[in-house]
Short mmCIF file of C-alpha atoms and ligand atoms in Angstrom, two decimals:
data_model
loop_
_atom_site.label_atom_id
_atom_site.label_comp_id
_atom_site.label_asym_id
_atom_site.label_seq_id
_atom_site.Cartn_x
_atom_site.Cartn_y
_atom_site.Cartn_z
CA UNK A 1 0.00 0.00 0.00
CA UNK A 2 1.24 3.34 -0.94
CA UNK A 3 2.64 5.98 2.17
CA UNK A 4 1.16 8.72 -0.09
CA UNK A 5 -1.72 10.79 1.85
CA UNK A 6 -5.01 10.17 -0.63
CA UNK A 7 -5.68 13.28 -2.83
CA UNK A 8 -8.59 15.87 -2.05
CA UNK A 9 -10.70 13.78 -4.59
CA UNK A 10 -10.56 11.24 -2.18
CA UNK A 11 -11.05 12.45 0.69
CA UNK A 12 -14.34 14.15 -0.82
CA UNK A 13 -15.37 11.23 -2.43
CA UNK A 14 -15.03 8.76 0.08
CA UNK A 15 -15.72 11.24 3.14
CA UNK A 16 -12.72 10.62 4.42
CA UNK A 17 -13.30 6.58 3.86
CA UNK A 18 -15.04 6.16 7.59
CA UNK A 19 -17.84 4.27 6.76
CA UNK A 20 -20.75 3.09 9.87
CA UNK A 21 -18.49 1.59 12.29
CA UNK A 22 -21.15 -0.44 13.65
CA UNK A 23 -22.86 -1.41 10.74
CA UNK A 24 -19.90 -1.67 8.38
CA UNK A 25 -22.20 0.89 5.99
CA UNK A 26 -20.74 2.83 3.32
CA UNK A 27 -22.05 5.97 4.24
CA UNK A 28 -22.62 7.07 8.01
CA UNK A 29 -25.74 7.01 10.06
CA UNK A 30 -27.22 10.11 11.01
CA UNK A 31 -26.85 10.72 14.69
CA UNK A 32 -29.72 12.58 15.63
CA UNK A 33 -29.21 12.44 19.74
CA UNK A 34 -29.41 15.77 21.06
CA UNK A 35 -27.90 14.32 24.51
CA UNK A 36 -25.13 11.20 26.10
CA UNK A 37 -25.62 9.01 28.77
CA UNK A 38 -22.89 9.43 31.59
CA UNK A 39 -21.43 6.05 32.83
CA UNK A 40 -21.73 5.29 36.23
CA UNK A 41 -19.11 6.65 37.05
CA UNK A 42 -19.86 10.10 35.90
CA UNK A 43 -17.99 10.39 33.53
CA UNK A 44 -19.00 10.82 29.50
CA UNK A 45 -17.08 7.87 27.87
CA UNK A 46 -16.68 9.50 24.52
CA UNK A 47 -16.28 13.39 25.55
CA UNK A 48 -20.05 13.84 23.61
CA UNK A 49 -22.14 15.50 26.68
CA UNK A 50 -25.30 17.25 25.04
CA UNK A 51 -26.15 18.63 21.05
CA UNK A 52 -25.78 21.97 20.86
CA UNK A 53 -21.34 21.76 21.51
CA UNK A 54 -21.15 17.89 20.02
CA UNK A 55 -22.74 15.89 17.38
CA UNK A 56 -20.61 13.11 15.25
CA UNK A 57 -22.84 13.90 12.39
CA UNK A 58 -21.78 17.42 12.17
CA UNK A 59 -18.49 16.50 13.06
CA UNK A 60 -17.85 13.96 9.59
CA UNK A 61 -18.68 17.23 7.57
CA UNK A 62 -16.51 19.64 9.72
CA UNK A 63 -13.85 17.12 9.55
CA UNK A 64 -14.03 16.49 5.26
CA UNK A 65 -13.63 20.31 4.96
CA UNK A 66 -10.94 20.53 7.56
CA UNK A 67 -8.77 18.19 5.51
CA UNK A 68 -10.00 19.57 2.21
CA UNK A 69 -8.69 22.46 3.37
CA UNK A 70 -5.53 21.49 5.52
CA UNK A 71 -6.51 23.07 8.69
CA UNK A 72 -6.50 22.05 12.49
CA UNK A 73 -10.13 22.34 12.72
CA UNK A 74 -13.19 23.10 11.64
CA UNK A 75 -16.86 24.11 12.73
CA UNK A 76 -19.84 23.95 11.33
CA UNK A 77 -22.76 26.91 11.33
CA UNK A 78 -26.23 26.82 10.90
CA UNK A 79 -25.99 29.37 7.82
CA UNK A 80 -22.27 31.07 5.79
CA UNK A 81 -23.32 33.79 7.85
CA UNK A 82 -23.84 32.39 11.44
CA UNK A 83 -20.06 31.42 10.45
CA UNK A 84 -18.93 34.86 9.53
CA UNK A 85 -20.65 36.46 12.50
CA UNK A 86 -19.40 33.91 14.38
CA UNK A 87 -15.47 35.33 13.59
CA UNK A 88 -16.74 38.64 14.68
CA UNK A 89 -18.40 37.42 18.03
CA UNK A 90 -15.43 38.58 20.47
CA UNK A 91 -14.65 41.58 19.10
CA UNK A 92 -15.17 44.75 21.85
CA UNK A 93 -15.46 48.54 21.60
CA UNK A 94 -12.54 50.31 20.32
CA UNK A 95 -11.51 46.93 18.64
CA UNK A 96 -11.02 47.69 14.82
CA UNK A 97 -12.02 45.77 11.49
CA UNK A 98 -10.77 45.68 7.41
CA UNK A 99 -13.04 44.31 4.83
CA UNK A 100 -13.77 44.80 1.36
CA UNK A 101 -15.22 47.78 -0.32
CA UNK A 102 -17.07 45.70 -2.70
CA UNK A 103 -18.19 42.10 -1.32
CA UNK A 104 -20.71 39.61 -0.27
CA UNK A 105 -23.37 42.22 -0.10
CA UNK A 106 -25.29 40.58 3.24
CA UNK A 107 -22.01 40.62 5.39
CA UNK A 108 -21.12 43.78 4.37
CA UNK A 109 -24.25 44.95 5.50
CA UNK A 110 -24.12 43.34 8.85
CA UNK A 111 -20.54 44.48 9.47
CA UNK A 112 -21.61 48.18 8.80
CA UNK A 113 -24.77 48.22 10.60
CA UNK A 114 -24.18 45.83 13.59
CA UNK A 115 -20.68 45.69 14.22
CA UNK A 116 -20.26 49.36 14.35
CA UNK A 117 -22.96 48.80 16.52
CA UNK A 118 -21.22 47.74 19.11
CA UNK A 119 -18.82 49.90 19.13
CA UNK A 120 -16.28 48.41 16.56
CA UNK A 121 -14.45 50.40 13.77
CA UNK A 122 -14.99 48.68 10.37
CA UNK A 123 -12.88 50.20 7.63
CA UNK A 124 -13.77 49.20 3.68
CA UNK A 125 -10.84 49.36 1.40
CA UNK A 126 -10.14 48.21 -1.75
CA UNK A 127 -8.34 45.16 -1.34
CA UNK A 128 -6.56 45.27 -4.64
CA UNK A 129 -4.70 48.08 -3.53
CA UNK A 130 -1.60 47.62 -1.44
CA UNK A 131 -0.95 51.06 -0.16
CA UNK A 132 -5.18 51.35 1.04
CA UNK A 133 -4.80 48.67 3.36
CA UNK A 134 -1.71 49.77 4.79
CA UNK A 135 -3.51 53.35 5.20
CA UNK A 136 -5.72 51.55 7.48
CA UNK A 137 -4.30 49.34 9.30
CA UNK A 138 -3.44 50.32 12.84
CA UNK A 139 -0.92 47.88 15.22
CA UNK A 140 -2.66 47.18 17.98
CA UNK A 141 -6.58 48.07 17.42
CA UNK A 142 -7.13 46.41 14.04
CA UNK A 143 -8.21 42.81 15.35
CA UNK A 144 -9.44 41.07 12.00
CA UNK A 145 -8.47 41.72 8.18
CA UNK A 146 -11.33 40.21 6.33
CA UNK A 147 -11.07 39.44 2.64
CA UNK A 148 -13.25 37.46 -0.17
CA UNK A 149 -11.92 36.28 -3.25
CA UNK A 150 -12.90 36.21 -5.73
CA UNK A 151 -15.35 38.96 -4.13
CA UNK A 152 -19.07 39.08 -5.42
CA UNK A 153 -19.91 40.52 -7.57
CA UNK A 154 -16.78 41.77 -9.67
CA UNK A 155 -15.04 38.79 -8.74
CA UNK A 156 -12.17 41.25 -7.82
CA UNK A 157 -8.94 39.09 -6.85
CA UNK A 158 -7.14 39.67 -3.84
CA UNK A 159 -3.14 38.58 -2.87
CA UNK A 160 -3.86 36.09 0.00
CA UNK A 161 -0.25 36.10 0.54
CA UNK A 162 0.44 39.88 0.46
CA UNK A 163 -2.59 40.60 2.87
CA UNK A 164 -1.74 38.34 5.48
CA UNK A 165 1.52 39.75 5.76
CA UNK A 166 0.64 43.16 6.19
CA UNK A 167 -2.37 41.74 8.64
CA UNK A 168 -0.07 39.59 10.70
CA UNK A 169 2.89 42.36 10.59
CA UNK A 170 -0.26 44.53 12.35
CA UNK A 171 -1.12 41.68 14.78
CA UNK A 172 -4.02 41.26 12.69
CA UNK A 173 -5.63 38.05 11.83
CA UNK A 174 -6.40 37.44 8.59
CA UNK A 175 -9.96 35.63 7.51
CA UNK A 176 -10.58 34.79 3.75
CA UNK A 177 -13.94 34.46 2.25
CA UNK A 178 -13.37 31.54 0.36
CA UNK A 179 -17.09 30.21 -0.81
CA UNK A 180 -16.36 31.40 -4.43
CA UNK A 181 -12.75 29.59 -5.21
CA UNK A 182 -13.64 26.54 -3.11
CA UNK A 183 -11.04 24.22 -1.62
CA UNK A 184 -10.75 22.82 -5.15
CA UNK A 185 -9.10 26.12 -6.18
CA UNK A 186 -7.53 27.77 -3.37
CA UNK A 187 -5.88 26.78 0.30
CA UNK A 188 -6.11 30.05 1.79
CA UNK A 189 -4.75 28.59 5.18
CA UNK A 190 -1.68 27.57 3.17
CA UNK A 191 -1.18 31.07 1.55
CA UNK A 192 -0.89 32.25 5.39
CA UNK A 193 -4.42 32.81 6.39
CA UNK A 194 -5.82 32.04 9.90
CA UNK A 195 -9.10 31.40 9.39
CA UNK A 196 -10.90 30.39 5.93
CA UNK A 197 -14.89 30.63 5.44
CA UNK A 198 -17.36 28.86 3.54
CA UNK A 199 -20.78 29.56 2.83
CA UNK A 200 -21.24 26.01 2.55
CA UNK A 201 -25.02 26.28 1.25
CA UNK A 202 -23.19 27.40 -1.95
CA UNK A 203 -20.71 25.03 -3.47
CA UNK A 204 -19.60 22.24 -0.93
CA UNK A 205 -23.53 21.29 -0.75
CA UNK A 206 -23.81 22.44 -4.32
CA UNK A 207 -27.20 21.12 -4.56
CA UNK A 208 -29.25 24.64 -3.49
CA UNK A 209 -31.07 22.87 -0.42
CA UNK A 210 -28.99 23.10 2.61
CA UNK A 211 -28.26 26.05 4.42
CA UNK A 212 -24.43 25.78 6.12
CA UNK A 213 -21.30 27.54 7.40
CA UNK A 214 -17.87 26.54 7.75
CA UNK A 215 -14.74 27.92 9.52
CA UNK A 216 -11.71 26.30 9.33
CA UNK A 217 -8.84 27.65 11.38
CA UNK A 218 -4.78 27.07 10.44
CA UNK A 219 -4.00 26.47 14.52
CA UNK A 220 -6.19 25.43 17.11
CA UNK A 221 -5.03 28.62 19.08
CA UNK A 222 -6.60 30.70 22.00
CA UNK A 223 -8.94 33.16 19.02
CA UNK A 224 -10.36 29.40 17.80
CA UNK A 225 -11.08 28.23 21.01
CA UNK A 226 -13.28 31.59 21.74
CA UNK A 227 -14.81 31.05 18.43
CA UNK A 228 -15.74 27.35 19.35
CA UNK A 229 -17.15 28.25 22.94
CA UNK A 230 -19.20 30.78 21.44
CA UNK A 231 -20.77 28.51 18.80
CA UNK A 232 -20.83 26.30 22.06
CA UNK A 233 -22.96 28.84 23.87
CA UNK A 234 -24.45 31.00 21.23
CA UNK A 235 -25.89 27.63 19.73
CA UNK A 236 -25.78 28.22 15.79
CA UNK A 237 -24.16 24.72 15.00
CA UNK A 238 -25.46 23.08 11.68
CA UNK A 239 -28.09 20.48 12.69
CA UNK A 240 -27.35 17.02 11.81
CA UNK A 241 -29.89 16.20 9.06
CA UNK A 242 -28.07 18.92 7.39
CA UNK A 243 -24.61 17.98 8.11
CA UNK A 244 -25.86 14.53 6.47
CA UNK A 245 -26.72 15.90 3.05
CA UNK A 246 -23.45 18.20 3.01
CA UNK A 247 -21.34 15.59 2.90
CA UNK A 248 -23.71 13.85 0.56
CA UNK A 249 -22.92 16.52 -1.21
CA UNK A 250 -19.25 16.43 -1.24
CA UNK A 251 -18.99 13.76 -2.43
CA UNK A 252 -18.60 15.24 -6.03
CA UNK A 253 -17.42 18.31 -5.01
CA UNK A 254 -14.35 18.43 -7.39
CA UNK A 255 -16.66 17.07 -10.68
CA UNK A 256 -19.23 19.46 -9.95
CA UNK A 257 -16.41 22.36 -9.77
CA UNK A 258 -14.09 21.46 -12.20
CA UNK A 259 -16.67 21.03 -14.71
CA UNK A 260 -18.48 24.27 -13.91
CA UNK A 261 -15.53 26.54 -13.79
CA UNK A 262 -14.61 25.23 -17.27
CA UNK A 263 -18.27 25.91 -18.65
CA UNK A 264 -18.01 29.59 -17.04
CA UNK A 265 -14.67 30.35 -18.52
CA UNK A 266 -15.93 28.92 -22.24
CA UNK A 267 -19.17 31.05 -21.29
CA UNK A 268 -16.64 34.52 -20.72
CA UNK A 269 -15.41 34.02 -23.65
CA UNK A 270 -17.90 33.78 -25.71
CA UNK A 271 -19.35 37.03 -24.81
CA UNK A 272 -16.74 39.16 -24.59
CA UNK A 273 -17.06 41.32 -27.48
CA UNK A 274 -20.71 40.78 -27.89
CA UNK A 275 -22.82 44.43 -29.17
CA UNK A 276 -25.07 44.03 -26.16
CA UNK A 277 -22.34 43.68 -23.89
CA UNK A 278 -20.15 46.40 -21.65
CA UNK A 279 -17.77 44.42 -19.88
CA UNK A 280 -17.47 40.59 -19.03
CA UNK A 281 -16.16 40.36 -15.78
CA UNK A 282 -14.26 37.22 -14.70
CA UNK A 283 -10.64 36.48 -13.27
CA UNK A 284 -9.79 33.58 -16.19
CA UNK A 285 -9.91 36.15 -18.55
CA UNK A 286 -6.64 37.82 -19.49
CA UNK A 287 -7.98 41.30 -19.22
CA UNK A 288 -9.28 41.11 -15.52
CA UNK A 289 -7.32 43.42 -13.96
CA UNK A 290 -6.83 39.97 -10.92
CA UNK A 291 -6.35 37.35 -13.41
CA UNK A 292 -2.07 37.41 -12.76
CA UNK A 293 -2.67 36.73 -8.86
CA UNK A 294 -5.67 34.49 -9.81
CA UNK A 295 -3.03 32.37 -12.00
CA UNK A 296 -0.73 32.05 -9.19
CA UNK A 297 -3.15 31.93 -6.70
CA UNK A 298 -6.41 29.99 -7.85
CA UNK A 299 -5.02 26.41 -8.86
CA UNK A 300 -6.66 24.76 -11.84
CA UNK A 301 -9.47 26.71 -12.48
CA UNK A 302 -11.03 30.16 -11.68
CA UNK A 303 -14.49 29.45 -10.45
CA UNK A 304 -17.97 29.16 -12.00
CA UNK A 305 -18.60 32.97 -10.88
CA UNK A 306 -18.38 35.53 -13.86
CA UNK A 307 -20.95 38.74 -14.52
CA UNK A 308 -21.96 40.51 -17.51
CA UNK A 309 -22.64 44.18 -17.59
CA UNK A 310 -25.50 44.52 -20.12
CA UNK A 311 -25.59 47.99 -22.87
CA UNK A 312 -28.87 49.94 -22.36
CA UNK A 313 -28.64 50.10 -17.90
CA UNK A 314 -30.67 48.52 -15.52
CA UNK A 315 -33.89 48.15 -17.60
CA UNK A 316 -31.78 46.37 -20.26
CA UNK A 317 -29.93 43.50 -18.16
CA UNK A 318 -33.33 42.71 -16.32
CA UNK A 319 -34.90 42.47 -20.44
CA UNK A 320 -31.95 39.84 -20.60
CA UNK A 321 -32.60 38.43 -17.24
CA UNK A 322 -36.84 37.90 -18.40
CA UNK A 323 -35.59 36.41 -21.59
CA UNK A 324 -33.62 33.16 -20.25
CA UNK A 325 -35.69 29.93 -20.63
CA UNK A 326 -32.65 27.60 -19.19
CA UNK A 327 -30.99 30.01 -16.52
CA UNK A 328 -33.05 30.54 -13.51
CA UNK A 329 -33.60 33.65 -12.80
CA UNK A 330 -32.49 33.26 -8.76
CA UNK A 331 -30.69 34.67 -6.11
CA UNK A 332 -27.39 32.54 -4.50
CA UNK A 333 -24.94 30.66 -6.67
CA UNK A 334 -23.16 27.20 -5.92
CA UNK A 335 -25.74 24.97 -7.00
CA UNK A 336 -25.80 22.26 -10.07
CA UNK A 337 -28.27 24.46 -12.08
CA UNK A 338 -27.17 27.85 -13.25
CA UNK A 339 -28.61 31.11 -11.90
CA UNK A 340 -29.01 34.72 -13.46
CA UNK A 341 -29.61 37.68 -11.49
CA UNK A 342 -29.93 41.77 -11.70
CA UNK A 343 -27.58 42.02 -8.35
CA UNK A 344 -28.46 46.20 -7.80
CA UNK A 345 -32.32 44.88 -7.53
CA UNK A 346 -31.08 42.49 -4.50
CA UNK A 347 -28.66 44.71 -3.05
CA UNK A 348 -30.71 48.14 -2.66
CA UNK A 349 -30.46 51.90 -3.36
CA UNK A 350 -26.96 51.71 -1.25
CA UNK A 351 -25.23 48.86 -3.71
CA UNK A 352 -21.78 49.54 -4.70
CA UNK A 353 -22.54 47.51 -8.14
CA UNK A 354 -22.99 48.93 -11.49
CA UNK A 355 -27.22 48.68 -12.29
CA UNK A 356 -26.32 47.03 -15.47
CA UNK A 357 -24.98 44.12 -13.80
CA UNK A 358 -26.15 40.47 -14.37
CA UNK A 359 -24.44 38.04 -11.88
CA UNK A 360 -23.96 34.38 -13.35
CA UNK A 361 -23.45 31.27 -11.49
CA UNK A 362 -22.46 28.50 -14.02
CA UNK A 363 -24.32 24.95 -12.91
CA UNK A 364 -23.13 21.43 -14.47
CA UNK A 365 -26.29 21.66 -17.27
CA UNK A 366 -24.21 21.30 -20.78
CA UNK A 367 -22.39 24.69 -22.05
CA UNK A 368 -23.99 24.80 -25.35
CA UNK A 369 -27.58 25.07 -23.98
CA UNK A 370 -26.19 27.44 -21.15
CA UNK A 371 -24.59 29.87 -24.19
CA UNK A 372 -27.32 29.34 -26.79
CA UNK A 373 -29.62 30.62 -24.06
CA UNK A 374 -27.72 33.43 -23.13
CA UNK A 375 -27.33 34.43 -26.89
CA UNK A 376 -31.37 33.89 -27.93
CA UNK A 377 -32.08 36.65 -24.55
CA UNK A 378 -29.27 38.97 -25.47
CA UNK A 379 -30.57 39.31 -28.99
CA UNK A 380 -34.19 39.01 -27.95
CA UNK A 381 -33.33 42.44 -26.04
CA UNK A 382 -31.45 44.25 -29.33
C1 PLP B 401 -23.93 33.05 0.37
C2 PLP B 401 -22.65 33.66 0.81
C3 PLP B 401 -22.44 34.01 2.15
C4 PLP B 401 -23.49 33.80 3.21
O1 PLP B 401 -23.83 32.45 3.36
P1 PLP B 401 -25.31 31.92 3.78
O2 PLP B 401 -25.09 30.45 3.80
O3 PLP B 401 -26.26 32.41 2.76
O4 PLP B 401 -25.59 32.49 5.13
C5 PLP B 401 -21.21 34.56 2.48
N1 PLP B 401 -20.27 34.78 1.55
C6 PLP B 401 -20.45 34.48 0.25
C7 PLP B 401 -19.37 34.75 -0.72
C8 PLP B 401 -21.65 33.91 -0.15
O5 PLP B 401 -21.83 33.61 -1.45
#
């Protein structure tokens, strides 16, 4: 038998090969206890005590994506945001926070609205720019750089490798956003982040009916161990049922992936240039002004994320949106079938995003129907 450790296809694929102990099943059972019997000698003979810290079920899924991902641990949230929050939890007045100008539009939100809240400085920069995050950063107060990439909706590439420098040389940690590149793409932990995220409703599910958050942390340090007691306490761990069809769903994480990144990257380039078309935005294209770090950064592929800005405004890419027959005209992205939405209508009078943007997500359905449909609504429109 070979020494080698198994590849990340097989670790997804087989779950990490720890079938039903007890049953000698392929796939585990579902533990649904919400408490554990002490023995009589008071003690709880496998450390599990009651459901809202421990469940095995949630534990296989936490697990898959902490080796996926090559961290120390991982925990699992009942949404991508109870996981984000969840970094944010043990921050204090006075304490101070970087993030994105342009990013996942719901975070953003909370981070401006709530965190400042409580008395925390949250500072938006644009990540792509070395000398605006060293403007901000302050030794001592800044806490938490927070980056996504690529970043909805621009899919706007940020150095992993340059930011946690400058975070760390702050005595910052740095947190990466990584629901769009997936663990198929990108190790953030290995490019010197602390903590990565997933929204795993999006990808790792992949099948657009489970709602999930992942952290996975580099070191099991004293900032993880704050972040586990207050899942612990605060009580937002991902139910088992759920964790169940996650790793269902990983399963074919890398197929689904691979094979949607290459659709979206056939789908960029077939409508760059087209008359109806501003500006197709997506880091595999040589013109992104990311696609250099994405090369060095994103391995294999560049994600199944891209966005078209449509001629004519707002009115125009919502004509485009109405005309689709195949795309589903849908908020959220991830999922095997492919989604098309007007983002500025989602995100509000406040957006940051041009009103002429359509955001894509590229499902597993064959290209040819995905870019014949596209072309029949973009024409439909002229
Ligand atoms: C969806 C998403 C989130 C939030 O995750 P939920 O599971 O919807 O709570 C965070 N970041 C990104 C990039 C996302 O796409």
């Amino acid at each position: 038998m070979s020494n080698k450790p198994p590849h990340p296809e097989t670790i997804s694929a087989q779950a990490l090969g720890q079938g039903d102990v007890p049953s000698g099943g392929l796939v585990q059972a579902i533990h649904v206890a919400t408490t554990y019997e002490r023995d009589a000698d008071n003690q709880y003979p496998n450390g599990l005590i009651y459901g809202r810290p421990h469940n095995p079920t949630t534990r296989l899924a936490e697990n898959v994506v902490a080796a996926l991902e090559g961290g120390a641990g991982a925990l699992a949230f009942a949404s991508g945001m109870a996981a984000a929050v969840a970094v944010f939890e043990n921050l204090t007045n006075g304490d101070h926070v970087i993030a994105p100008k342009v990013m996942y539009w719901a975070l953003r939100d909370w981070l401006a609205v709530r965190l400042v809240a409580r008395g925390v400085k949250v500072s938006f920069v644009d990540m792509s720019d070395p000398a605006a995050l060293e403007a901000v950063l302050a030794k001592g107060s800044t806490k938490i750089v927070w980056i996504e990439t690529p970043a909805n909706p621009l899919w706007t590439i940020t150095d992993i490798a340059r930011v946690a420098n400058k975070a760390h040389g702050a005595g910052a940690i740095l947190v990466v956003d990584s629901t769009v590149a997936t663990p198929v793409f990108t190790n953030p932990l290995a490019l010197g982040a602390d903590i990565v995220m997933h929204s795993a409703t999006k990808y790792l599910n992949g099948h657009s009916d489970v709602l999930a958050g992942i952290l996975v942390t580099r070191e099991a340090d004293e900032i993880w161990e704050k972040i586990s007691s207050a899942r612990a306490s605060g009580g937002a761990i991902l139910g088992p049922q759920q964790a169940a069809l996650l790793v269902r769903g990983m399963r074919t994480l890398h197929l689904r992936v691979r094979s949607a990144s290459e659709a979206a990257l056939k789908i960029a380039a077939h409508f760059e240039g087209h008359p109806n078309i501003v500006e197709v935005l997506y880091p595999g294209l040589e013109n992104h002004p990311g696609h250099d770090i994405a090369v060095r950064q994103m391995q294999g592929g560049f994600g199944a994320m891209l966005s078209l800005r449509i001629k004519g405004g707002a009115a125009a890419a919502i004509q485009v949106a109405a005309n689709v027959k195949i795309w589903k005209r849908a908020t959220s992205l991830g999922g095997v079938e492919s989604l098309i939405e007007h983002r500025a209508s989602m995100e509000g009078p406040s957006t940051p995003v041009p009103e002429d943007l359509l955001r894509l997500s590229v499902g597993v359905e064959h290209v040819e129907d995905l870019i014949g449909d596209l072309q029949q609504a973009l024409a439909a429109d002229a």
